[in-house]
CSV table of C-alpha atoms and ligand atoms in Angstrom, one decimal:
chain,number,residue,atom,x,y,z
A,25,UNK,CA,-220.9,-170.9,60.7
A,26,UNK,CA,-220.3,-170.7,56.8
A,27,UNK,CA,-222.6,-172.0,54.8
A,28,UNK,CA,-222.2,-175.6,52.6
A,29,UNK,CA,-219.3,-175.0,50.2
A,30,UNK,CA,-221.7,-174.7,46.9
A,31,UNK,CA,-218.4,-175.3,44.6
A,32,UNK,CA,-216.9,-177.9,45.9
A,33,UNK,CA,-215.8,-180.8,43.5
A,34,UNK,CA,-215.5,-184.0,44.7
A,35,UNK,CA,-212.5,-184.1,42.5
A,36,UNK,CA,-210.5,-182.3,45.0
A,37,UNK,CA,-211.1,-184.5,47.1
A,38,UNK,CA,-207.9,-186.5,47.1
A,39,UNK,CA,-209.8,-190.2,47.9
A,40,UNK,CA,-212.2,-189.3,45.3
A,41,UNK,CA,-210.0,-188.5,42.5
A,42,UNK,CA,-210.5,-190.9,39.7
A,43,UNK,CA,-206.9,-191.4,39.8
A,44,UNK,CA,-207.3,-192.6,43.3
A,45,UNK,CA,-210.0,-195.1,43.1
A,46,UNK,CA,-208.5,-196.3,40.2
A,47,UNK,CA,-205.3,-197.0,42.3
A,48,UNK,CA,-207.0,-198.2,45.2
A,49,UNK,CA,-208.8,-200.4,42.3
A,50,UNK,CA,-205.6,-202.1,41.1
A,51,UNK,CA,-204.2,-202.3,44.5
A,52,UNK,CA,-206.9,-204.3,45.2
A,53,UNK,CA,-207.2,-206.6,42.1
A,54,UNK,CA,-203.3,-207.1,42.6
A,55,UNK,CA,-203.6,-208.2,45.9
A,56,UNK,CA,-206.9,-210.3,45.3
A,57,UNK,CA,-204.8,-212.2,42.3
A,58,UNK,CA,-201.8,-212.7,44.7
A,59,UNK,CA,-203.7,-214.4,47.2
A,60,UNK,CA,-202.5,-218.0,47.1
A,61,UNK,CA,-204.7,-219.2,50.1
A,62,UNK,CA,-207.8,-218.6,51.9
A,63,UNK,CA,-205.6,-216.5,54.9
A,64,UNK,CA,-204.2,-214.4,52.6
A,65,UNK,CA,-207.3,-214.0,51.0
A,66,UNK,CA,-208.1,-212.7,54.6
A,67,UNK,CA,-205.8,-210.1,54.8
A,68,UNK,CA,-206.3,-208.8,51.3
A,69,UNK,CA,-210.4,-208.7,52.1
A,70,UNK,CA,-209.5,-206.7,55.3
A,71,UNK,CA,-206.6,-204.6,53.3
A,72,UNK,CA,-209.0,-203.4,50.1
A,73,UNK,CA,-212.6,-203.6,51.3
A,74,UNK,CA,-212.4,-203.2,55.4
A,75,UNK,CA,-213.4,-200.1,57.3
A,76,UNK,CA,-210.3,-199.1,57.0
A,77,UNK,CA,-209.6,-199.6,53.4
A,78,UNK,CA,-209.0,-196.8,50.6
A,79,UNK,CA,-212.1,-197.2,49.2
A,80,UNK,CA,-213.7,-197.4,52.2
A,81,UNK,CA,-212.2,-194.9,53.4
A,82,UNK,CA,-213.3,-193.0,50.0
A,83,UNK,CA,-217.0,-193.5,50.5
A,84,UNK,CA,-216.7,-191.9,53.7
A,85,UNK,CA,-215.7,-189.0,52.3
A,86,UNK,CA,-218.9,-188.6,50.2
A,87,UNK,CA,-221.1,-187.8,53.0
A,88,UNK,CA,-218.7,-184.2,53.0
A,89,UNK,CA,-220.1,-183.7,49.3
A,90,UNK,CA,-222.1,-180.7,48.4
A,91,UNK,CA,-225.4,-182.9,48.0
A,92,UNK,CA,-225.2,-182.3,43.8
A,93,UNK,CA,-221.8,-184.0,43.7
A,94,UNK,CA,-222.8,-186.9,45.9
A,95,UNK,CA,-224.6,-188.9,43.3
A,96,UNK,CA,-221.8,-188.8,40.8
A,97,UNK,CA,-218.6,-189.1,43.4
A,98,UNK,CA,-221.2,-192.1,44.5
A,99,UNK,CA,-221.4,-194.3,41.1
A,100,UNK,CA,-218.0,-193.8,40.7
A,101,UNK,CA,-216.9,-194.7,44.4
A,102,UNK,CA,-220.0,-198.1,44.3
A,103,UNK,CA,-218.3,-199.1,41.0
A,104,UNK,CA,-214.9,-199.4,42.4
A,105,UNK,CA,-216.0,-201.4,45.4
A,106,UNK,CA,-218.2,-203.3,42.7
A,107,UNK,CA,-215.7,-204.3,41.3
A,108,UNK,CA,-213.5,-205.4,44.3
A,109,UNK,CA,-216.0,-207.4,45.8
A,110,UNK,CA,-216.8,-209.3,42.9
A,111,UNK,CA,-213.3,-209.7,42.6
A,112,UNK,CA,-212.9,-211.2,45.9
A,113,UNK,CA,-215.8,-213.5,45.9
A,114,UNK,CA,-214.2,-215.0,42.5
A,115,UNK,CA,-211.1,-215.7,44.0
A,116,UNK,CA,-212.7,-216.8,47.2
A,117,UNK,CA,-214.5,-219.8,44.9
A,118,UNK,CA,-211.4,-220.4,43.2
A,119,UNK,CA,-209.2,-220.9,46.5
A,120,UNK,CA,-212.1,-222.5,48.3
A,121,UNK,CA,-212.6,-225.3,45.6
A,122,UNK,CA,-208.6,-225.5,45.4
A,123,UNK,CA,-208.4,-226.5,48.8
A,124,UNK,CA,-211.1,-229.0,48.5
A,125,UNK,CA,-209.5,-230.9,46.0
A,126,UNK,CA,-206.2,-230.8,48.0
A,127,UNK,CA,-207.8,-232.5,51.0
A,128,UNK,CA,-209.7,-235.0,48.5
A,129,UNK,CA,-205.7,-235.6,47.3
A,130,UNK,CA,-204.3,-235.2,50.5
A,131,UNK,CA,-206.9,-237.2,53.3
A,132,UNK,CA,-207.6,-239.6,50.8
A,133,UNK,CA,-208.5,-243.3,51.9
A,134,UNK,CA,-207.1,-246.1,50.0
A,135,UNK,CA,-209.2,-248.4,50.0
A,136,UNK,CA,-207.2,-251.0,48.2
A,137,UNK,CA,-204.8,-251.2,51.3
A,138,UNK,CA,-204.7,-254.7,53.5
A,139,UNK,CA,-207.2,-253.8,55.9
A,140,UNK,CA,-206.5,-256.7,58.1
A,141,UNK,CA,-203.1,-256.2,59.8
A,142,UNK,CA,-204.3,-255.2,63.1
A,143,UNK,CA,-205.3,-258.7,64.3
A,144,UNK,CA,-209.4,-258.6,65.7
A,145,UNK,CA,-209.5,-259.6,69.1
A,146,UNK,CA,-211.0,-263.3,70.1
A,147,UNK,CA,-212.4,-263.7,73.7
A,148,UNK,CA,-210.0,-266.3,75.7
A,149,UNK,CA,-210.5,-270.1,75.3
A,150,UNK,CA,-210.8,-270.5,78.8
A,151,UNK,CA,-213.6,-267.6,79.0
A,152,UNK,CA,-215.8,-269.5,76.0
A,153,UNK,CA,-215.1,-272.7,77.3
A,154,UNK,CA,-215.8,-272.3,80.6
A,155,UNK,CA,-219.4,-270.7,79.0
A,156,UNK,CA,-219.5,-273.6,76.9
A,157,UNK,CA,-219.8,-276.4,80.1
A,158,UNK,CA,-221.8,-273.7,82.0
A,159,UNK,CA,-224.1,-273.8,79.1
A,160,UNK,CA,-224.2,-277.6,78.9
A,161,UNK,CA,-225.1,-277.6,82.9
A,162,UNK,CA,-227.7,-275.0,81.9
A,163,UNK,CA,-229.9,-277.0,79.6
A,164,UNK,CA,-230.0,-279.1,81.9
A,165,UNK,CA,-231.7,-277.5,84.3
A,166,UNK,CA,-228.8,-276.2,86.2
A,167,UNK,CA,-228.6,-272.4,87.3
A,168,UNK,CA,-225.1,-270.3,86.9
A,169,UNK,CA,-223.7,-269.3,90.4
A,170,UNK,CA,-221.3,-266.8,91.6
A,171,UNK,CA,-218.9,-265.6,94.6
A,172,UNK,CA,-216.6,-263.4,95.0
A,173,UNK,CA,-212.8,-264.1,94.5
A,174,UNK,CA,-212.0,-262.6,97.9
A,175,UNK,CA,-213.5,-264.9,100.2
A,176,UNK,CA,-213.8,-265.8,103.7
A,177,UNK,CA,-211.8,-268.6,105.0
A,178,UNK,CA,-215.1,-269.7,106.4
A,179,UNK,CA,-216.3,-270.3,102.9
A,180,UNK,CA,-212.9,-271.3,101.4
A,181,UNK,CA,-212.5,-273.8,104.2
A,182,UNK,CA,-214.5,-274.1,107.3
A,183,UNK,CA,-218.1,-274.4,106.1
A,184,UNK,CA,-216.2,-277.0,103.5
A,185,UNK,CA,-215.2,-279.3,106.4
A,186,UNK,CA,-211.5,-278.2,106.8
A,187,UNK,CA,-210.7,-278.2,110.8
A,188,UNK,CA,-208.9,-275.5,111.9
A,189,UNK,CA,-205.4,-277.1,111.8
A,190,UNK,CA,-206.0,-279.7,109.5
A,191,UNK,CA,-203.2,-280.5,107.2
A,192,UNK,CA,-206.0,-280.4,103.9
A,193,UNK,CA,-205.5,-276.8,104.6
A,194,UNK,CA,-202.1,-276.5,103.8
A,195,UNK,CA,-202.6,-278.2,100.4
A,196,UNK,CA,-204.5,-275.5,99.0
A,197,UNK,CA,-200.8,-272.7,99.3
A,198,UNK,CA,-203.7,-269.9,100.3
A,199,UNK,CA,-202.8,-266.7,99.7
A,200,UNK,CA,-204.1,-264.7,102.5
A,201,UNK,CA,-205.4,-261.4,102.9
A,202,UNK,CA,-203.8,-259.0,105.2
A,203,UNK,CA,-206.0,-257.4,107.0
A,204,UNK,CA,-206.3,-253.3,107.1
A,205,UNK,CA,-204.2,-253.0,110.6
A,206,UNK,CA,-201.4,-255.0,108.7
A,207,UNK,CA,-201.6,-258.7,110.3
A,208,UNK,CA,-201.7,-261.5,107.8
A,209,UNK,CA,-204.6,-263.2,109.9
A,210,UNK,CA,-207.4,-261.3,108.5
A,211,UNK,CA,-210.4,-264.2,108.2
A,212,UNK,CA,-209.8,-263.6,103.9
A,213,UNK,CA,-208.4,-265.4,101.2
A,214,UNK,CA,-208.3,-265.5,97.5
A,215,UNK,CA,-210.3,-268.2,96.7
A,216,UNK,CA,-208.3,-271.6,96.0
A,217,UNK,CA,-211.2,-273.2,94.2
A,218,UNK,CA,-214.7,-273.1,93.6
A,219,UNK,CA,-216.2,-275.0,95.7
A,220,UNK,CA,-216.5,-272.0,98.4
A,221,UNK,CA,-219.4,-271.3,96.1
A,222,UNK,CA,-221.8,-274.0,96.8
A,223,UNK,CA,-221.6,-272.9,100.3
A,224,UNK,CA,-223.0,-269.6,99.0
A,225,UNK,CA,-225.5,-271.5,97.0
A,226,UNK,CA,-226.7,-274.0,99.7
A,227,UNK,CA,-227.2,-270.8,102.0
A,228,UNK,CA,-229.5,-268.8,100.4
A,229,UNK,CA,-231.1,-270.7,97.4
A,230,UNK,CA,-234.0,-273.1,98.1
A,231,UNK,CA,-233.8,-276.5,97.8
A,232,UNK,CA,-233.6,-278.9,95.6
A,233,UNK,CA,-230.5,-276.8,94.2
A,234,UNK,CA,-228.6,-277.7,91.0
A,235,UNK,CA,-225.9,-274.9,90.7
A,236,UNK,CA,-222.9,-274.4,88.3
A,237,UNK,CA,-220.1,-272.4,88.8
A,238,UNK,CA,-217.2,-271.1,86.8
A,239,UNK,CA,-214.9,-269.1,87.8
A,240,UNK,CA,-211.6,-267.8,88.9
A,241,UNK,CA,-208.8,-269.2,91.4
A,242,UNK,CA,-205.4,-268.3,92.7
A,243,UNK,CA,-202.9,-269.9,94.9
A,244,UNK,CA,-199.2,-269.6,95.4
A,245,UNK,CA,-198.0,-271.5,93.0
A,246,UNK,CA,-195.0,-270.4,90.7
A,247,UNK,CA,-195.8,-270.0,87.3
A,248,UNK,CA,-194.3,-273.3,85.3
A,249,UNK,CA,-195.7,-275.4,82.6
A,250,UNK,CA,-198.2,-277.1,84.8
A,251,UNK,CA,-199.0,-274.6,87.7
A,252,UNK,CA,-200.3,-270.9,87.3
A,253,UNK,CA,-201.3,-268.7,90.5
A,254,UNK,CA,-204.4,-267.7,88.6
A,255,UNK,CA,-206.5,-270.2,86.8
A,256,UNK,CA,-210.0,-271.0,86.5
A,257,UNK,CA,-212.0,-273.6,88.0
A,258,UNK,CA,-215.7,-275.4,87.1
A,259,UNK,CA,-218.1,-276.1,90.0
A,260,UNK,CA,-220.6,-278.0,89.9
A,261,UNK,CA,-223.6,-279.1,92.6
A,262,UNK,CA,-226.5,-280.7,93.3
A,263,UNK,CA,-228.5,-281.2,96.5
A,264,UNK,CA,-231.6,-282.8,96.4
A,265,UNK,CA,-233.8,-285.5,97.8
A,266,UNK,CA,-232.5,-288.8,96.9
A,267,UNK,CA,-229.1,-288.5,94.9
A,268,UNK,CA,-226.9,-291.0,95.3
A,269,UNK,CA,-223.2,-291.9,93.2
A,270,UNK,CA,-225.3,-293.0,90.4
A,271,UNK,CA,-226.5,-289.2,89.7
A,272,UNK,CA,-222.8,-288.2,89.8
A,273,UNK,CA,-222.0,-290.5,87.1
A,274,UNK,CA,-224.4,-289.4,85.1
A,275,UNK,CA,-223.5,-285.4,85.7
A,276,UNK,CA,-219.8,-286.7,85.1
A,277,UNK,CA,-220.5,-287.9,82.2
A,278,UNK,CA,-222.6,-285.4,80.5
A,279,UNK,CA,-219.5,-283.2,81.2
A,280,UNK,CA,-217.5,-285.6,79.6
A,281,UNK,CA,-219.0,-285.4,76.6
A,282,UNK,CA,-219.7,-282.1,76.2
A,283,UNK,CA,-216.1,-281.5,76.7
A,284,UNK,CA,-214.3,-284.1,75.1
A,285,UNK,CA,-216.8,-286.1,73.1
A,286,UNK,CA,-219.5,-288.6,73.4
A,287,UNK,CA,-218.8,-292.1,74.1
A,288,UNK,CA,-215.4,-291.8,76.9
A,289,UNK,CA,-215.4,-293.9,79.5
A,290,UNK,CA,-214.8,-292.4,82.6
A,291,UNK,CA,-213.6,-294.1,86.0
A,292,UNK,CA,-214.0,-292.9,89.7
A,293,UNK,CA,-211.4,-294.0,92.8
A,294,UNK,CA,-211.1,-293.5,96.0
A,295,UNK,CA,-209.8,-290.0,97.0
A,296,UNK,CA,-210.0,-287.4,99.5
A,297,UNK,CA,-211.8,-284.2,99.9
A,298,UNK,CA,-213.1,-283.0,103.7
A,299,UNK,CA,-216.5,-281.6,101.6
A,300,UNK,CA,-217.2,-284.7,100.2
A,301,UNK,CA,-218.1,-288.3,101.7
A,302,UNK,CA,-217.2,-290.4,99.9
A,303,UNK,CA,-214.8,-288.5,97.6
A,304,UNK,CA,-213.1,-289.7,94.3
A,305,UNK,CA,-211.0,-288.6,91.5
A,306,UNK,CA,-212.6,-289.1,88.1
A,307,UNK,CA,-210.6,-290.1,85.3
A,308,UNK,CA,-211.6,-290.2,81.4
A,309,UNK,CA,-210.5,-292.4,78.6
A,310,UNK,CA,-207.7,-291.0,77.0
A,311,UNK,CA,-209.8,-289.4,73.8
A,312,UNK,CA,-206.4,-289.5,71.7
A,313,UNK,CA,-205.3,-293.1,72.0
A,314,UNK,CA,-208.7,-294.6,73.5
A,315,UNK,CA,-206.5,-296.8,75.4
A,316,UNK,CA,-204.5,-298.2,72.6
A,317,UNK,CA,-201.2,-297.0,74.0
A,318,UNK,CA,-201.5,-299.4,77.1
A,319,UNK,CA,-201.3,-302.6,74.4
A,320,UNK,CA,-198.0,-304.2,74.3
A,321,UNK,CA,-196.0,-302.8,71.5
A,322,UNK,CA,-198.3,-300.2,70.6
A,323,UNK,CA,-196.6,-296.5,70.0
A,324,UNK,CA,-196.5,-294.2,73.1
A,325,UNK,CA,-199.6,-291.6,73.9
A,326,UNK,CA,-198.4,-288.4,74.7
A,327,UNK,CA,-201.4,-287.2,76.2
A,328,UNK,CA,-202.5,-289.6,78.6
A,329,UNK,CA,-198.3,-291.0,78.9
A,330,UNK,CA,-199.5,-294.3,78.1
A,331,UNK,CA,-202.1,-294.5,80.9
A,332,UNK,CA,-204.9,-295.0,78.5
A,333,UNK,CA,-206.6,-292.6,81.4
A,334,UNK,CA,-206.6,-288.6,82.4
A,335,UNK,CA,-207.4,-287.2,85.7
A,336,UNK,CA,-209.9,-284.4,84.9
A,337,UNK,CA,-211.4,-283.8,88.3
A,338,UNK,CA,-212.7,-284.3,91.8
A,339,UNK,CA,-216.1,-285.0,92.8
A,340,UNK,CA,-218.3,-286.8,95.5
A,341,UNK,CA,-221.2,-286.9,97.9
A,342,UNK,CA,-221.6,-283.5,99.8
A,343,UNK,CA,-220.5,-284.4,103.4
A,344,UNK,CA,-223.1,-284.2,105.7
A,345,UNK,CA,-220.9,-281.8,108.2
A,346,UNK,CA,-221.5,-279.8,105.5
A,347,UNK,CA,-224.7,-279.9,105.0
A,348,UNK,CA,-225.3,-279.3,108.3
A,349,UNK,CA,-223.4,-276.4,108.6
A,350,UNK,CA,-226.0,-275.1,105.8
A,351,UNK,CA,-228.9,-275.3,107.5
A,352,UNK,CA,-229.7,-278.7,105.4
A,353,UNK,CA,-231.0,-281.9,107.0
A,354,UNK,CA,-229.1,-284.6,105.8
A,355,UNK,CA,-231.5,-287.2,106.5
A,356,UNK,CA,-234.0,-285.8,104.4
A,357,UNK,CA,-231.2,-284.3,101.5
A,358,UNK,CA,-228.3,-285.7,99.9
A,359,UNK,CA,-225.9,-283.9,97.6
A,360,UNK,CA,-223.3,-284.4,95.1
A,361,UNK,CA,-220.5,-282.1,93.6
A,362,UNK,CA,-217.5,-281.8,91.5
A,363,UNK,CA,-214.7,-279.7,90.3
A,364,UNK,CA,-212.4,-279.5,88.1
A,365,UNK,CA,-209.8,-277.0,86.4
A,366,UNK,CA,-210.8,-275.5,83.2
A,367,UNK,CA,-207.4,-274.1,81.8
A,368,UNK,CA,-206.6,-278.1,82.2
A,369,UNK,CA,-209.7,-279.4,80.6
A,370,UNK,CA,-208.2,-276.9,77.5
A,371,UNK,CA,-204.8,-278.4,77.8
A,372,UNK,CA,-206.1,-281.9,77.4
A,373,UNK,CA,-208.5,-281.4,75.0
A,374,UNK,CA,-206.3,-279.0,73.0
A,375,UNK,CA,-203.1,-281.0,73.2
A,376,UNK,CA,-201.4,-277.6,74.7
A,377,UNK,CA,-198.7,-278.7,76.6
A,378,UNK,CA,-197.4,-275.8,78.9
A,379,UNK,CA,-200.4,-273.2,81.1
A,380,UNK,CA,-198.2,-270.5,80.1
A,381,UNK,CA,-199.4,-270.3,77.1
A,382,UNK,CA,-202.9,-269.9,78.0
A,383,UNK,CA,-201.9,-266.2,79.8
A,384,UNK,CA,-199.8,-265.4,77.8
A,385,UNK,CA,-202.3,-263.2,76.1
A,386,UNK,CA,-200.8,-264.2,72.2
A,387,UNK,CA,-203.8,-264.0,69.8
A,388,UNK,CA,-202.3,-266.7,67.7
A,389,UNK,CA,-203.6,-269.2,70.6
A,390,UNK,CA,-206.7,-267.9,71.6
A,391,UNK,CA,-207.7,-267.5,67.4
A,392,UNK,CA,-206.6,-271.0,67.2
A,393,UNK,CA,-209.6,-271.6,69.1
A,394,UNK,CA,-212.3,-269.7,66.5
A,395,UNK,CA,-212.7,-265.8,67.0
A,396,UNK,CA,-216.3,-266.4,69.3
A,397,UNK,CA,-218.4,-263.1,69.8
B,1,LIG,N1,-212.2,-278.1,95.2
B,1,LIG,C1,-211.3,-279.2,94.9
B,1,LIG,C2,-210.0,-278.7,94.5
B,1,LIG,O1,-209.8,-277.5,94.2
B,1,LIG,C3,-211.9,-280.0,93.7
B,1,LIG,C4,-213.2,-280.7,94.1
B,1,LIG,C5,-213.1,-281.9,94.6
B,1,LIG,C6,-214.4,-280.1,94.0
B,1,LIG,C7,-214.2,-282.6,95.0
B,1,LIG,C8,-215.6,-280.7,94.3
B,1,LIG,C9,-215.4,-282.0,94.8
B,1,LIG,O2,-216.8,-280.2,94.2
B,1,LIG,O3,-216.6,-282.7,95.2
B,1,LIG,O4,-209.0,-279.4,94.5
């Protein structure tokens, strides 16, 4: 083995020449300076100061040095990269803050633009109004109650009081259920009212028992101005020792005025309902024309078509049958109960002449009605 080459000068050594870190030097600063972006900022970092760079590739070379040439070859070689570093870490501040101002410029927020053109939503008249009565029901002592929209045509009818084959039945255009082996006699319907749900209530709440319930119905009907297949109902019942019509009035009433305004008359008449014994439609002064349209010569009422009355809902005494078919005694308990349709109650009190409009999902309507939370 020879021993360490005593003369050797680093200057031989081609990637130690001055010549060729000065090239490797201006290589560097020229590619630095032509970097327009971070990337190619990159590639010039990788090109000029990686492990495979020339002046990398230079200090490598150092270690080869006799060890009196290595401090001298070293200053010279650490200057160079000195110099490209700092050179890259300039331009890496300038092109960093560069691109910061273009996304400042370019993701900018104006903040002067009309912010409002995407409409906020508003919860459906007939969902706050249908809270609204629920609530009046509430304070006074009455407790929300549910049931599902897919009920059993025990609940829907026979614990009502509908026989079998009774033509009351065919009234209600029930959409039926078809049951999982494919026959249309499956025991379910979709609800057609509400009143399913004070069968729920009278079965497993104890008594006396003040429920109201709100909530979703659906027959056959075809869509037109008056009829929708989906529509809400209000519910509301009360079983307790002692009730008679009178407490029905007053109930009626309270829900008259809470809806429409204080002070309407309302008026009860004959009707029927199986559930109810004896059953009657209530009416309500017309709360547009207060009755004035009936007068001879007086201009027309478009709301209540001259009648100087609306139909707004059915109502009675709960049937003892169904009662009975409760578990209640109906010597001991009497009941009473009403109904009505909610997306009607809107109508009236709203002057909106055609359902359709009320599922018809435009936000002009429901923000008519005041954007609720
Ligand atoms: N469920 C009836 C209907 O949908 C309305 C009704 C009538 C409800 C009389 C009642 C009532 O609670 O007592 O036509």
């Amino acid at each position: 083995m020879s021993a360490p080459n005593k003369s050797y000068d680093p200057v031989e050594v081609a990637a130690l020449s001055p010549g060729e870190l000065e090239r490797a030097q201006a290589g560097a600063l020229a590619a630095i300076a032509a970097a327009t972006d971070l990337d190619e900022l990159k590639a010039a970092r990788i090109a000029h100061a990686g492990d495979r760079a020339p002046i990398s590739l230079a200090r490598a070379e150092i270690g080869a040095l006799p060890p009196a040439a290595r401090a001298e070859a070293g200053k010279r070689v650490g200057a160079t990269r000195a110099v490209i570093i700092q050179a890259l870490a300039l331009r890496q501040a300038e092109l960093e803050s560069e691109r910061d101002r273009r996304v400042l410029v370019d993701e900018a927020v104006d903040v002067s633009l009309p912010w409002d053109r995407t409409l906020a939503g508003a919860r459906h008249p007939v969902t706050t109004v249908g809270e609204r009565l629920a609530d009046v029901f509430v304070d006074m002592g009455y407790e929300i109650a549910e049931g599902p929209e897919v009920e059993a045509e025990w609940y829907n009818f026979d614990a009502l009081n509908f026989p079998p084959d009774h033509p009351a039945r065919d009234s209600y255009d029930t959409i039926f259920v078809a049951s999982p082996d494919g026959r249309e006699r499956s025991g379910v319907v979709l609800r057609t009212h509400t009143s399913p749900v004070q069968i729920r209530a009278m079965l497993t709440r104890p008594l006396p028992l003040y429920v109201v319930s709100p909530g979703k119905c659906y027959r056959t009907d075809t869509l037109d101005a008056t009829h929708s297949p989906v529509f809400h109902q209000i519910e509301c019942l009360a079983v307790d020792e002692g009730l008679t019509m009178a407490d029905l009035r007053g109930a009626i009433n309270a829900f008259v005025a809470a809806m429409f305004g204080e002070g309407l008359r309302t008026r009860l008449r004959p009707d029927y309902f199986p559930f109810t014994e004896p059953s009657a439609d209530v009416s309500m002064e017309c709360h547009v024309c207060r009755g004035a349209s009936t007068k001879p010569g007086a201009p027309p009422c478009r709301v209540c078509r001259s009648q100087g009355w609306i139909e707004i809902a059915g109502c009675g005494m709960v049937n003892p049958r169904v009662l009975v078919a409760c578990g209640i005694d109906p010597d001991r308990y009497s009941g009473f109960a009403f109904g009505l349709g909610i997306e009607r109650s809107v109508m009236i009190r709203h002057g909106v002449a055609d359902i359709r409009e009320t599922i018809e999902g435009d936000m002009r309507f429901s923000r008519a009605f005041g954007t609720e939370a």
